[in-house]
N, CA, C and O atoms as CSV, one atom per row, in Angstrom:
chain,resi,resn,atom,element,x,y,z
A,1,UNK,N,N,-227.856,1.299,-43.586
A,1,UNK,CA,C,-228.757,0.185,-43.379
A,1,UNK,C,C,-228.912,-0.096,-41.885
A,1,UNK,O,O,-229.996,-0.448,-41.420
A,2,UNK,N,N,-227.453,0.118,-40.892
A,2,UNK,CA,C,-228.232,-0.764,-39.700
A,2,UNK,C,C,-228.603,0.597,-39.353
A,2,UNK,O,O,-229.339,0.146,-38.475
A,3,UNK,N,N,-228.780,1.964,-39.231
A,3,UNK,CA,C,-229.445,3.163,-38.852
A,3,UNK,C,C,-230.825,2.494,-38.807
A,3,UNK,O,O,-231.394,2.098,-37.790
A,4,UNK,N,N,-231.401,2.412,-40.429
A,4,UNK,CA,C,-232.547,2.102,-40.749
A,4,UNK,C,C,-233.035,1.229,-39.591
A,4,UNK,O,O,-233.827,1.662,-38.754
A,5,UNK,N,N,-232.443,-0.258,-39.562
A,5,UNK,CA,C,-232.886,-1.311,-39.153
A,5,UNK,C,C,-233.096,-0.609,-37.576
A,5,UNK,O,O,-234.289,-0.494,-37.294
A,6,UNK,N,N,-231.804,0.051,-36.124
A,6,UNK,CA,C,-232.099,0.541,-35.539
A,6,UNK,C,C,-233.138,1.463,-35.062
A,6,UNK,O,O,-233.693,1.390,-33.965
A,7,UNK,N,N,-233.418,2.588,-36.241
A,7,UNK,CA,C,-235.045,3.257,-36.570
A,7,UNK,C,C,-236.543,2.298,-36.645
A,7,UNK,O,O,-237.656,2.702,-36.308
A,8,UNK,N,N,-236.220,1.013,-37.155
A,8,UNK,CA,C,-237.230,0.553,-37.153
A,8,UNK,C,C,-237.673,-0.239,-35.857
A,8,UNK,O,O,-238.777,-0.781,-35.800
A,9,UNK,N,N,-236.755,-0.283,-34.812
A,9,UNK,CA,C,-236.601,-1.589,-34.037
A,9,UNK,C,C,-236.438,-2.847,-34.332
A,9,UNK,O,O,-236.474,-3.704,-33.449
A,10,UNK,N,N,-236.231,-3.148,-35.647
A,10,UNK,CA,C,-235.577,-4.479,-35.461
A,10,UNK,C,C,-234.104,-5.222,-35.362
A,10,UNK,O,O,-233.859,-6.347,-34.924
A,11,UNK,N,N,-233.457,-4.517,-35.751
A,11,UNK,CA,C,-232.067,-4.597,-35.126
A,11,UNK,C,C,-231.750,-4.983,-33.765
A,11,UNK,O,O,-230.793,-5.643,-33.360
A,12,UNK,N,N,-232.619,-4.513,-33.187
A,12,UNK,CA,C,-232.568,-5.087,-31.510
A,12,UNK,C,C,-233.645,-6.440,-31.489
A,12,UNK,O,O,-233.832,-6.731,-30.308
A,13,UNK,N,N,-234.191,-7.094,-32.140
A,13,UNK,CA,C,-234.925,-8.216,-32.747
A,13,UNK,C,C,-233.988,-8.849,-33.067
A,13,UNK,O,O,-233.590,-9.753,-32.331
A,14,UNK,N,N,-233.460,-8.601,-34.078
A,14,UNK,CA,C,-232.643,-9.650,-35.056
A,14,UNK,C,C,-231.206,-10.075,-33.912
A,14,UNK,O,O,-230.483,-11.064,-34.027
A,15,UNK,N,N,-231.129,-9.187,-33.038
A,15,UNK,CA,C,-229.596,-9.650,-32.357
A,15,UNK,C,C,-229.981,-10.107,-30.845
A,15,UNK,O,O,-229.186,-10.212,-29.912
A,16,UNK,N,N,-231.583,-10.393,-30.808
A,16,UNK,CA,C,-232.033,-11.065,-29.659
A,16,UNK,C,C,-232.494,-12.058,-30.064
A,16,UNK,O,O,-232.789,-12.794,-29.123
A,17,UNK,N,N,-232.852,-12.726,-31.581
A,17,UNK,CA,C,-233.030,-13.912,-31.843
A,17,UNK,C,C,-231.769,-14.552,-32.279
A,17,UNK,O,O,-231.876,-15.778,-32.322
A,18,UNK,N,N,-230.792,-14.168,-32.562
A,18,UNK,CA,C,-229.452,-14.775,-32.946
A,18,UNK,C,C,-228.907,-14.801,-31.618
A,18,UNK,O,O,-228.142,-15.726,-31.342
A,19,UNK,N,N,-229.201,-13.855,-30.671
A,19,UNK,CA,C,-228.536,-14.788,-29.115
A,19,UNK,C,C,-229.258,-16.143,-28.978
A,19,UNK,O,O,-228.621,-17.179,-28.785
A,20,UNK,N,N,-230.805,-16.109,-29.097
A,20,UNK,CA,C,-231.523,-17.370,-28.714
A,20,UNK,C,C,-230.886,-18.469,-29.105
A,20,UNK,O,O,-230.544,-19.404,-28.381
A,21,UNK,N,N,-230.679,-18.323,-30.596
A,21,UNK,CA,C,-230.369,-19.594,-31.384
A,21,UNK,C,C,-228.749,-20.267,-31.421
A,21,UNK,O,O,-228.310,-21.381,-31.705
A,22,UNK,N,N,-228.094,-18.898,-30.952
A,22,UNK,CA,C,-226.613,-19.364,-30.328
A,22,UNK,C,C,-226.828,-20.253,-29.406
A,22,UNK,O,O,-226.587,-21.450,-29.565
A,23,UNK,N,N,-227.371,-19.672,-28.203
A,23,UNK,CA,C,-227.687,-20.158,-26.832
A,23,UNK,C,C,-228.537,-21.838,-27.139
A,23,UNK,O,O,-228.254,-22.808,-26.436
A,24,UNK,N,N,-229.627,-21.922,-28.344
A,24,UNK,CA,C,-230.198,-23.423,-28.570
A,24,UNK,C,C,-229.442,-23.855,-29.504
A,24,UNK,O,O,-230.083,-24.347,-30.432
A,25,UNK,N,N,-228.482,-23.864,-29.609
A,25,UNK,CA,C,-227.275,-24.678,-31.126
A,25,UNK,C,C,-226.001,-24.833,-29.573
A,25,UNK,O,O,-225.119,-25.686,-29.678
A,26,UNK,N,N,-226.032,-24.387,-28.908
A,26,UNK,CA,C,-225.050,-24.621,-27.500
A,26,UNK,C,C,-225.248,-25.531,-26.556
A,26,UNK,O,O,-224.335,-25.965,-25.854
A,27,UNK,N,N,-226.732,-25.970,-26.446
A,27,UNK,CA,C,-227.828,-26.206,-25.367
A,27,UNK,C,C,-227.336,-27.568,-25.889
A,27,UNK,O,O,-227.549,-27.970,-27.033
A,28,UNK,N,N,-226.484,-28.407,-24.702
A,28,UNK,CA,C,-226.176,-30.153,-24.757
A,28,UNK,C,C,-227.082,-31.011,-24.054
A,28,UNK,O,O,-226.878,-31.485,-22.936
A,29,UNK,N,N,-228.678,-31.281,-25.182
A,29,UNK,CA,C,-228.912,-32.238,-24.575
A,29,UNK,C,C,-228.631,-33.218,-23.989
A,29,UNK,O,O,-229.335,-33.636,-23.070
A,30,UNK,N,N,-227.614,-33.767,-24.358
A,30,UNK,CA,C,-227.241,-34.670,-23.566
A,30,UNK,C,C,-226.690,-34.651,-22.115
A,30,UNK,O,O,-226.065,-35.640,-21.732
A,31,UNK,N,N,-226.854,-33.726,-21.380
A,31,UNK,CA,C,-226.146,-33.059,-20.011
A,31,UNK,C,C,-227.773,-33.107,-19.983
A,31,UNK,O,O,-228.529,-32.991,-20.947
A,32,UNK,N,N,-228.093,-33.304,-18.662
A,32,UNK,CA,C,-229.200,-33.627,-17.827
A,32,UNK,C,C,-229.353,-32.151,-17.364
A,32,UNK,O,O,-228.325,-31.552,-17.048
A,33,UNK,N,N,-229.987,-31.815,-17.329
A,33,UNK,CA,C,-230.634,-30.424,-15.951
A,33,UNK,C,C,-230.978,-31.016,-14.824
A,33,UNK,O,O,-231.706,-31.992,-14.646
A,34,UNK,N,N,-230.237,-30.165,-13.865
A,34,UNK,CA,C,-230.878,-30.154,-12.359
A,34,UNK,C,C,-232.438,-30.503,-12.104
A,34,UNK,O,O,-233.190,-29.662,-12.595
A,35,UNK,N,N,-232.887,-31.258,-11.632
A,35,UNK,CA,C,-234.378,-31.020,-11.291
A,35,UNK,C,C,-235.046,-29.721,-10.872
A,35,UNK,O,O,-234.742,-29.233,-9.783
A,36,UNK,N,N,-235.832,-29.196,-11.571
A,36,UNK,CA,C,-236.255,-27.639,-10.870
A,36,UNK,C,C,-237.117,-28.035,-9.906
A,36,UNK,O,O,-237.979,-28.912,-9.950
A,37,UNK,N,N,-236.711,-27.089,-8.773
A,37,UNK,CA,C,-237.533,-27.202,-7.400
A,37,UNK,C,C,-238.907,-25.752,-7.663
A,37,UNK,O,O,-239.179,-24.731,-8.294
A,38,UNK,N,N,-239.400,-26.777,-6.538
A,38,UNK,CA,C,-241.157,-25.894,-6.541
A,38,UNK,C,C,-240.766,-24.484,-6.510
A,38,UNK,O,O,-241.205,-23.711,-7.362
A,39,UNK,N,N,-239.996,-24.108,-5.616
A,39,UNK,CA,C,-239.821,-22.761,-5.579
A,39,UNK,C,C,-239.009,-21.782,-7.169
A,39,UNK,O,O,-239.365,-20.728,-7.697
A,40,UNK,N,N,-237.979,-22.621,-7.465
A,40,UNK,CA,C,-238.003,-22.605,-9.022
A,40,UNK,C,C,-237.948,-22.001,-9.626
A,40,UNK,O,O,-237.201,-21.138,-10.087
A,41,UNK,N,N,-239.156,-22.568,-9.752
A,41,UNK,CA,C,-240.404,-23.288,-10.880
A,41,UNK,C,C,-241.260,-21.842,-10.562
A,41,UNK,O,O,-241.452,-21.194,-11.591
A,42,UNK,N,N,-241.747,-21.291,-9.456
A,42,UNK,CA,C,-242.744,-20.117,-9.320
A,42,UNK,C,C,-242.038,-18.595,-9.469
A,42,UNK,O,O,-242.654,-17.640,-9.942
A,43,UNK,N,N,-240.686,-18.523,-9.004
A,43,UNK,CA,C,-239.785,-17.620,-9.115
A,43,UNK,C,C,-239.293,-17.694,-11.281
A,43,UNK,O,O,-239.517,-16.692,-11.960
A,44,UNK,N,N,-238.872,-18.575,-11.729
A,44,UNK,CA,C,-239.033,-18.463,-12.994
A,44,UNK,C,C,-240.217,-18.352,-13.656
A,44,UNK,O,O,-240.002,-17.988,-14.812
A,45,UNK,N,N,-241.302,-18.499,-13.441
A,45,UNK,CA,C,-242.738,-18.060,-13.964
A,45,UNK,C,C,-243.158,-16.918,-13.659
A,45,UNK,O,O,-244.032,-16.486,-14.411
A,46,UNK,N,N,-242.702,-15.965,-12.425
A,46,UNK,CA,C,-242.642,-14.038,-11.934
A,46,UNK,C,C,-241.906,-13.846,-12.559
A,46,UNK,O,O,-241.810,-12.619,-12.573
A,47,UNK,N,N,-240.754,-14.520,-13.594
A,47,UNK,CA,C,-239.299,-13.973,-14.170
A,47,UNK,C,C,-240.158,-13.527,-15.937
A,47,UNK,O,O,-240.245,-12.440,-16.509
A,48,UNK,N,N,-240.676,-14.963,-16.352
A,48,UNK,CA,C,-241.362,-15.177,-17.131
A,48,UNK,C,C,-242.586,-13.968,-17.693
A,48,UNK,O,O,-242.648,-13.416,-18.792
A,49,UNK,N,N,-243.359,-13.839,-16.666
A,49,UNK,CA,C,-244.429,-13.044,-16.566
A,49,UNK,C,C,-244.062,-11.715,-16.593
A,49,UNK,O,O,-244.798,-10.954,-17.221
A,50,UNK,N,N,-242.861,-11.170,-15.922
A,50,UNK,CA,C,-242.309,-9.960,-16.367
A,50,UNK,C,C,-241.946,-10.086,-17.930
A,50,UNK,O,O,-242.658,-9.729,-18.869
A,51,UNK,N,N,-240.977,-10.536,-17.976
A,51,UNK,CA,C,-240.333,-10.574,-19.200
A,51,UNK,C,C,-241.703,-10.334,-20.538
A,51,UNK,O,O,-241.591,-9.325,-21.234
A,52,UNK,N,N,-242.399,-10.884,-20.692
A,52,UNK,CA,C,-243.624,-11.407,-21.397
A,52,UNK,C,C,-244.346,-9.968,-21.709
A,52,UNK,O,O,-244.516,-9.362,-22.767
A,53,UNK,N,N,-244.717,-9.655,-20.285
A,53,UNK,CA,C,-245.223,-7.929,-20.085
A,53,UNK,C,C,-244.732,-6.887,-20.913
A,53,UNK,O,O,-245.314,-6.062,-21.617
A,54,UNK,N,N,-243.169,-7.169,-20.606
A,54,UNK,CA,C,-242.771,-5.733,-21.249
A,54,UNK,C,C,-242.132,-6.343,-22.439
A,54,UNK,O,O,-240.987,-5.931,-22.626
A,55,UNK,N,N,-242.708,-7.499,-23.570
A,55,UNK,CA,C,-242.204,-8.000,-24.742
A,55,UNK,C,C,-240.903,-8.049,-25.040
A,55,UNK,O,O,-240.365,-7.557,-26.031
A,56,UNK,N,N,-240.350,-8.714,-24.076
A,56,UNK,CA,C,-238.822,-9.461,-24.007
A,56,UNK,C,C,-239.317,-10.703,-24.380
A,56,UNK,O,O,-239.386,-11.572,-23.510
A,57,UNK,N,N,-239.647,-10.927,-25.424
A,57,UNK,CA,C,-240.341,-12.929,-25.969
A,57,UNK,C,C,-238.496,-13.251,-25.895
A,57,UNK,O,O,-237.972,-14.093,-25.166
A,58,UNK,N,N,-237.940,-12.539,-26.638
A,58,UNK,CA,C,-236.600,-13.761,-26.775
A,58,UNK,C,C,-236.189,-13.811,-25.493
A,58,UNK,O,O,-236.120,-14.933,-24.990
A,59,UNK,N,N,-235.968,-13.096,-24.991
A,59,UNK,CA,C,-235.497,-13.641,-23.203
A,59,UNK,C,C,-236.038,-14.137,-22.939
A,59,UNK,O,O,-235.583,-15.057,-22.259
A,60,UNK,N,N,-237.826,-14.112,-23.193
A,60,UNK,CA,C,-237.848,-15.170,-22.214
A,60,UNK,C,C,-238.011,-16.753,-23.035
A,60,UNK,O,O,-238.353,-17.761,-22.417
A,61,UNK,N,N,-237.782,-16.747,-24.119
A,61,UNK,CA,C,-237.571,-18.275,-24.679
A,61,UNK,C,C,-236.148,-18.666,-24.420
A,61,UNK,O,O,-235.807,-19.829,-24.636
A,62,UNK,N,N,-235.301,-17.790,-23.977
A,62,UNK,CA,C,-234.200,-18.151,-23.283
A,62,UNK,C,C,-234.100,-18.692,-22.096
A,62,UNK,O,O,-233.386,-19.631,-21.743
A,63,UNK,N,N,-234.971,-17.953,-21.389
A,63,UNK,CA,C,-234.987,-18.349,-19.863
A,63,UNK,C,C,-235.608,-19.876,-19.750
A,63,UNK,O,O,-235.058,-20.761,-19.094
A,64,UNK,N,N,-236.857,-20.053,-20.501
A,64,UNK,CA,C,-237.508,-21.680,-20.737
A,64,UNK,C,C,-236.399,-22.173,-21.472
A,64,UNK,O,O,-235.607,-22.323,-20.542
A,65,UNK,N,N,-235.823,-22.510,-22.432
A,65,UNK,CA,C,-234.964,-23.735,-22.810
A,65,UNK,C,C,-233.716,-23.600,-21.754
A,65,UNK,O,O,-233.130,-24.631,-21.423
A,66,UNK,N,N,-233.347,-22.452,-21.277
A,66,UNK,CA,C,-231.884,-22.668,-20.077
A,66,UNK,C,C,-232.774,-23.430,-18.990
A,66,UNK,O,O,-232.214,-24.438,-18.558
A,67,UNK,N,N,-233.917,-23.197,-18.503
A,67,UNK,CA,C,-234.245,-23.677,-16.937
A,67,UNK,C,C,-235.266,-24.664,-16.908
A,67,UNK,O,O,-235.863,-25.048,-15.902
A,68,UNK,N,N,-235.434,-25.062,-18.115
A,68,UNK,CA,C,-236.320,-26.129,-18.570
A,68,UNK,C,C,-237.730,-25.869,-17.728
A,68,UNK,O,O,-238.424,-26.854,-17.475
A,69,UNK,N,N,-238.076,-24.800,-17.377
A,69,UNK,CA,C,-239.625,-24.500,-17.396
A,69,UNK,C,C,-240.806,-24.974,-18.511
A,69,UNK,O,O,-240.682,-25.082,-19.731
A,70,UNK,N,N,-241.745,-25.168,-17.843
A,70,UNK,CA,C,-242.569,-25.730,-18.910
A,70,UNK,C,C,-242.725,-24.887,-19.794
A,70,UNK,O,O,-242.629,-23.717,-19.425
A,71,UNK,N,N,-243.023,-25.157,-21.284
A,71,UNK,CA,C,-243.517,-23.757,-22.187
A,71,UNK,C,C,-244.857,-23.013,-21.930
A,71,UNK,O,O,-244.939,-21.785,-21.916
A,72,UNK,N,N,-245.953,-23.903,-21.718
A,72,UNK,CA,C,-246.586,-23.742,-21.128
A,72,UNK,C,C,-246.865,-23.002,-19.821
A,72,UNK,O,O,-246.781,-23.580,-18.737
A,73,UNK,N,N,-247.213,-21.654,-19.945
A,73,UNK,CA,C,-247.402,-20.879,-18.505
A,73,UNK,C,C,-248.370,-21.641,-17.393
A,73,UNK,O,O,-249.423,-22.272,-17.483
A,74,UNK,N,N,-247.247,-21.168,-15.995
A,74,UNK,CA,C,-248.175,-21.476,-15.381
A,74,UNK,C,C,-250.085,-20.627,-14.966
A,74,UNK,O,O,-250.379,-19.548,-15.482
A,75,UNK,N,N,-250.628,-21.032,-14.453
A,75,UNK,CA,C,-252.231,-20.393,-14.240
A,75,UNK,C,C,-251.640,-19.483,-13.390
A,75,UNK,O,O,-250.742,-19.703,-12.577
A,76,UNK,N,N,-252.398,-18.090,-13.713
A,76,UNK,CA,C,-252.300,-16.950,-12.936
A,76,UNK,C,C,-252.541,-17.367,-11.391
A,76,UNK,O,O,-251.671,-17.473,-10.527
A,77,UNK,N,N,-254.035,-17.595,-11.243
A,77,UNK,CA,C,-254.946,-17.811,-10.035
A,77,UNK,C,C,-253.401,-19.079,-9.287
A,77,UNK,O,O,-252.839,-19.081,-8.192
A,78,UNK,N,N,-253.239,-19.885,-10.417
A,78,UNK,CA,C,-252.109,-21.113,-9.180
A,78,UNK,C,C,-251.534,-20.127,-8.779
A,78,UNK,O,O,-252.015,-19.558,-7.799
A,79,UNK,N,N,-249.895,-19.416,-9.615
A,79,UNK,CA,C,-249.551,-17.913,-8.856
A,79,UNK,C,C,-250.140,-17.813,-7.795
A,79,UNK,O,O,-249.980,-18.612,-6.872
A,80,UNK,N,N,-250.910,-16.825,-7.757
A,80,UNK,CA,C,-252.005,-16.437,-6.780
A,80,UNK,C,C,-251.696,-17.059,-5.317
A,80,UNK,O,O,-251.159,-16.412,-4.418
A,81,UNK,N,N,-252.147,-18.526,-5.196
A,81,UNK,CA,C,-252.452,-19.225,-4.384
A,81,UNK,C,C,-250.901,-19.609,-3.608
A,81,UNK,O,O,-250.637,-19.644,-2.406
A,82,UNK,N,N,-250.096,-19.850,-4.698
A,82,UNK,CA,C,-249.099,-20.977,-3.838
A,82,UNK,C,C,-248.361,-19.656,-3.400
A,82,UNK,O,O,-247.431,-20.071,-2.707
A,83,UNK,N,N,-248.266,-17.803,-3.456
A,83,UNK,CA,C,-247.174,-17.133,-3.571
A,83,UNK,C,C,-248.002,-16.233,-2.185
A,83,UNK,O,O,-247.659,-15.157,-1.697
A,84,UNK,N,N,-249.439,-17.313,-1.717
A,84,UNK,CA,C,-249.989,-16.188,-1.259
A,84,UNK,C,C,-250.389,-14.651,-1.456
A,84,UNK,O,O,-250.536,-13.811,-0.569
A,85,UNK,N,N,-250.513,-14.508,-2.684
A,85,UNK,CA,C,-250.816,-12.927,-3.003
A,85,UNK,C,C,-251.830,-12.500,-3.329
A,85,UNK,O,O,-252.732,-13.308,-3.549
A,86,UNK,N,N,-252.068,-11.147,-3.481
A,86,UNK,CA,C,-253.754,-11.455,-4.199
A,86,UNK,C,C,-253.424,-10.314,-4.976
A,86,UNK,O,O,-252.381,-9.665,-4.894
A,87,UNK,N,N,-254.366,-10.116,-5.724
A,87,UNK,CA,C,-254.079,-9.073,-7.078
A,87,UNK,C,C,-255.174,-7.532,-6.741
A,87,UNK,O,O,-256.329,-7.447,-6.324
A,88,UNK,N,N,-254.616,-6.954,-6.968
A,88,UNK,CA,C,-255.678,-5.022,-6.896
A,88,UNK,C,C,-256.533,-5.457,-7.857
A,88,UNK,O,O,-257.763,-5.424,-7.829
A,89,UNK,N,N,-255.820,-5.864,-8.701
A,89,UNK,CA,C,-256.757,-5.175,-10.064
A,89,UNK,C,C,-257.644,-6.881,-10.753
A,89,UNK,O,O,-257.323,-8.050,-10.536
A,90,UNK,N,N,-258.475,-6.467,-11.362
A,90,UNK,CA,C,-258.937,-7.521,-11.717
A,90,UNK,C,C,-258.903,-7.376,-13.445
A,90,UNK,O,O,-259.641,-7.950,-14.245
A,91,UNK,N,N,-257.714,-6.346,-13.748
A,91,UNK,CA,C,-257.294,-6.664,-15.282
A,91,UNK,C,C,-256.474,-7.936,-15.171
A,91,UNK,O,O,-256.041,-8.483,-14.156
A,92,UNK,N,N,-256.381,-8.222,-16.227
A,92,UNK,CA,C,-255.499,-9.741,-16.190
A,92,UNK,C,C,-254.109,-9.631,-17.047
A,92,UNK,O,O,-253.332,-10.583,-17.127
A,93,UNK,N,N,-253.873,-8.347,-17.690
A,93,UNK,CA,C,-253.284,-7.700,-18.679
A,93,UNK,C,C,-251.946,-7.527,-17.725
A,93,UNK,O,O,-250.825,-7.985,-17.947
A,94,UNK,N,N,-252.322,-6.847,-16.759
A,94,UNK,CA,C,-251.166,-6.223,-15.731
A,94,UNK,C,C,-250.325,-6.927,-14.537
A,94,UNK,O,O,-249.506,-6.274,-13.891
């Protein structure tokens, strides 16, 4: 059976959503988080945006409930602006 499950890829699913839910059954609301600073805040949204790319979703719903990033992505174009960068490509995919 876990062959199978390994063959199928979900085995590596199922033991990246049971980290999540360890990690949110651990998570003491009641302990305050640090205020995230601007810089952050844009460095966890390049963390985000990788992660996302190459379909790490449970990492990165890890990374938002540990660093209290908004769920909500930030706008590419903001990126863009506050990191000074500009993009080659005008896919939006990449």
């Amino acid at each position: 059976l876990k062959d199978t499950l390994e063959k199928r890829g979900v085995l590596g699913h199922l033991k990246a959503r049971i980290r999540a839910e360890v990690f949110n059954a651990l998570d003491d609301d009641r302990e305050p988080r640090p205020s995230l600073s601007h810089e952050n805040l844009l460095i966890n949204e390049l963390i985000r945006e990788y992660l996302e790319f190459n379909k790490y979703k449970y990492t990165a719903s890890v990374l938002i409930a540990e660093s209290g990033q908004p769920v909500v992505p930030l706008d590419r174009q903001f990126l863009t602006r506050e990191l000074n960068a500009f993009e080659e490509s005008k896919d939006n995919t990449i």
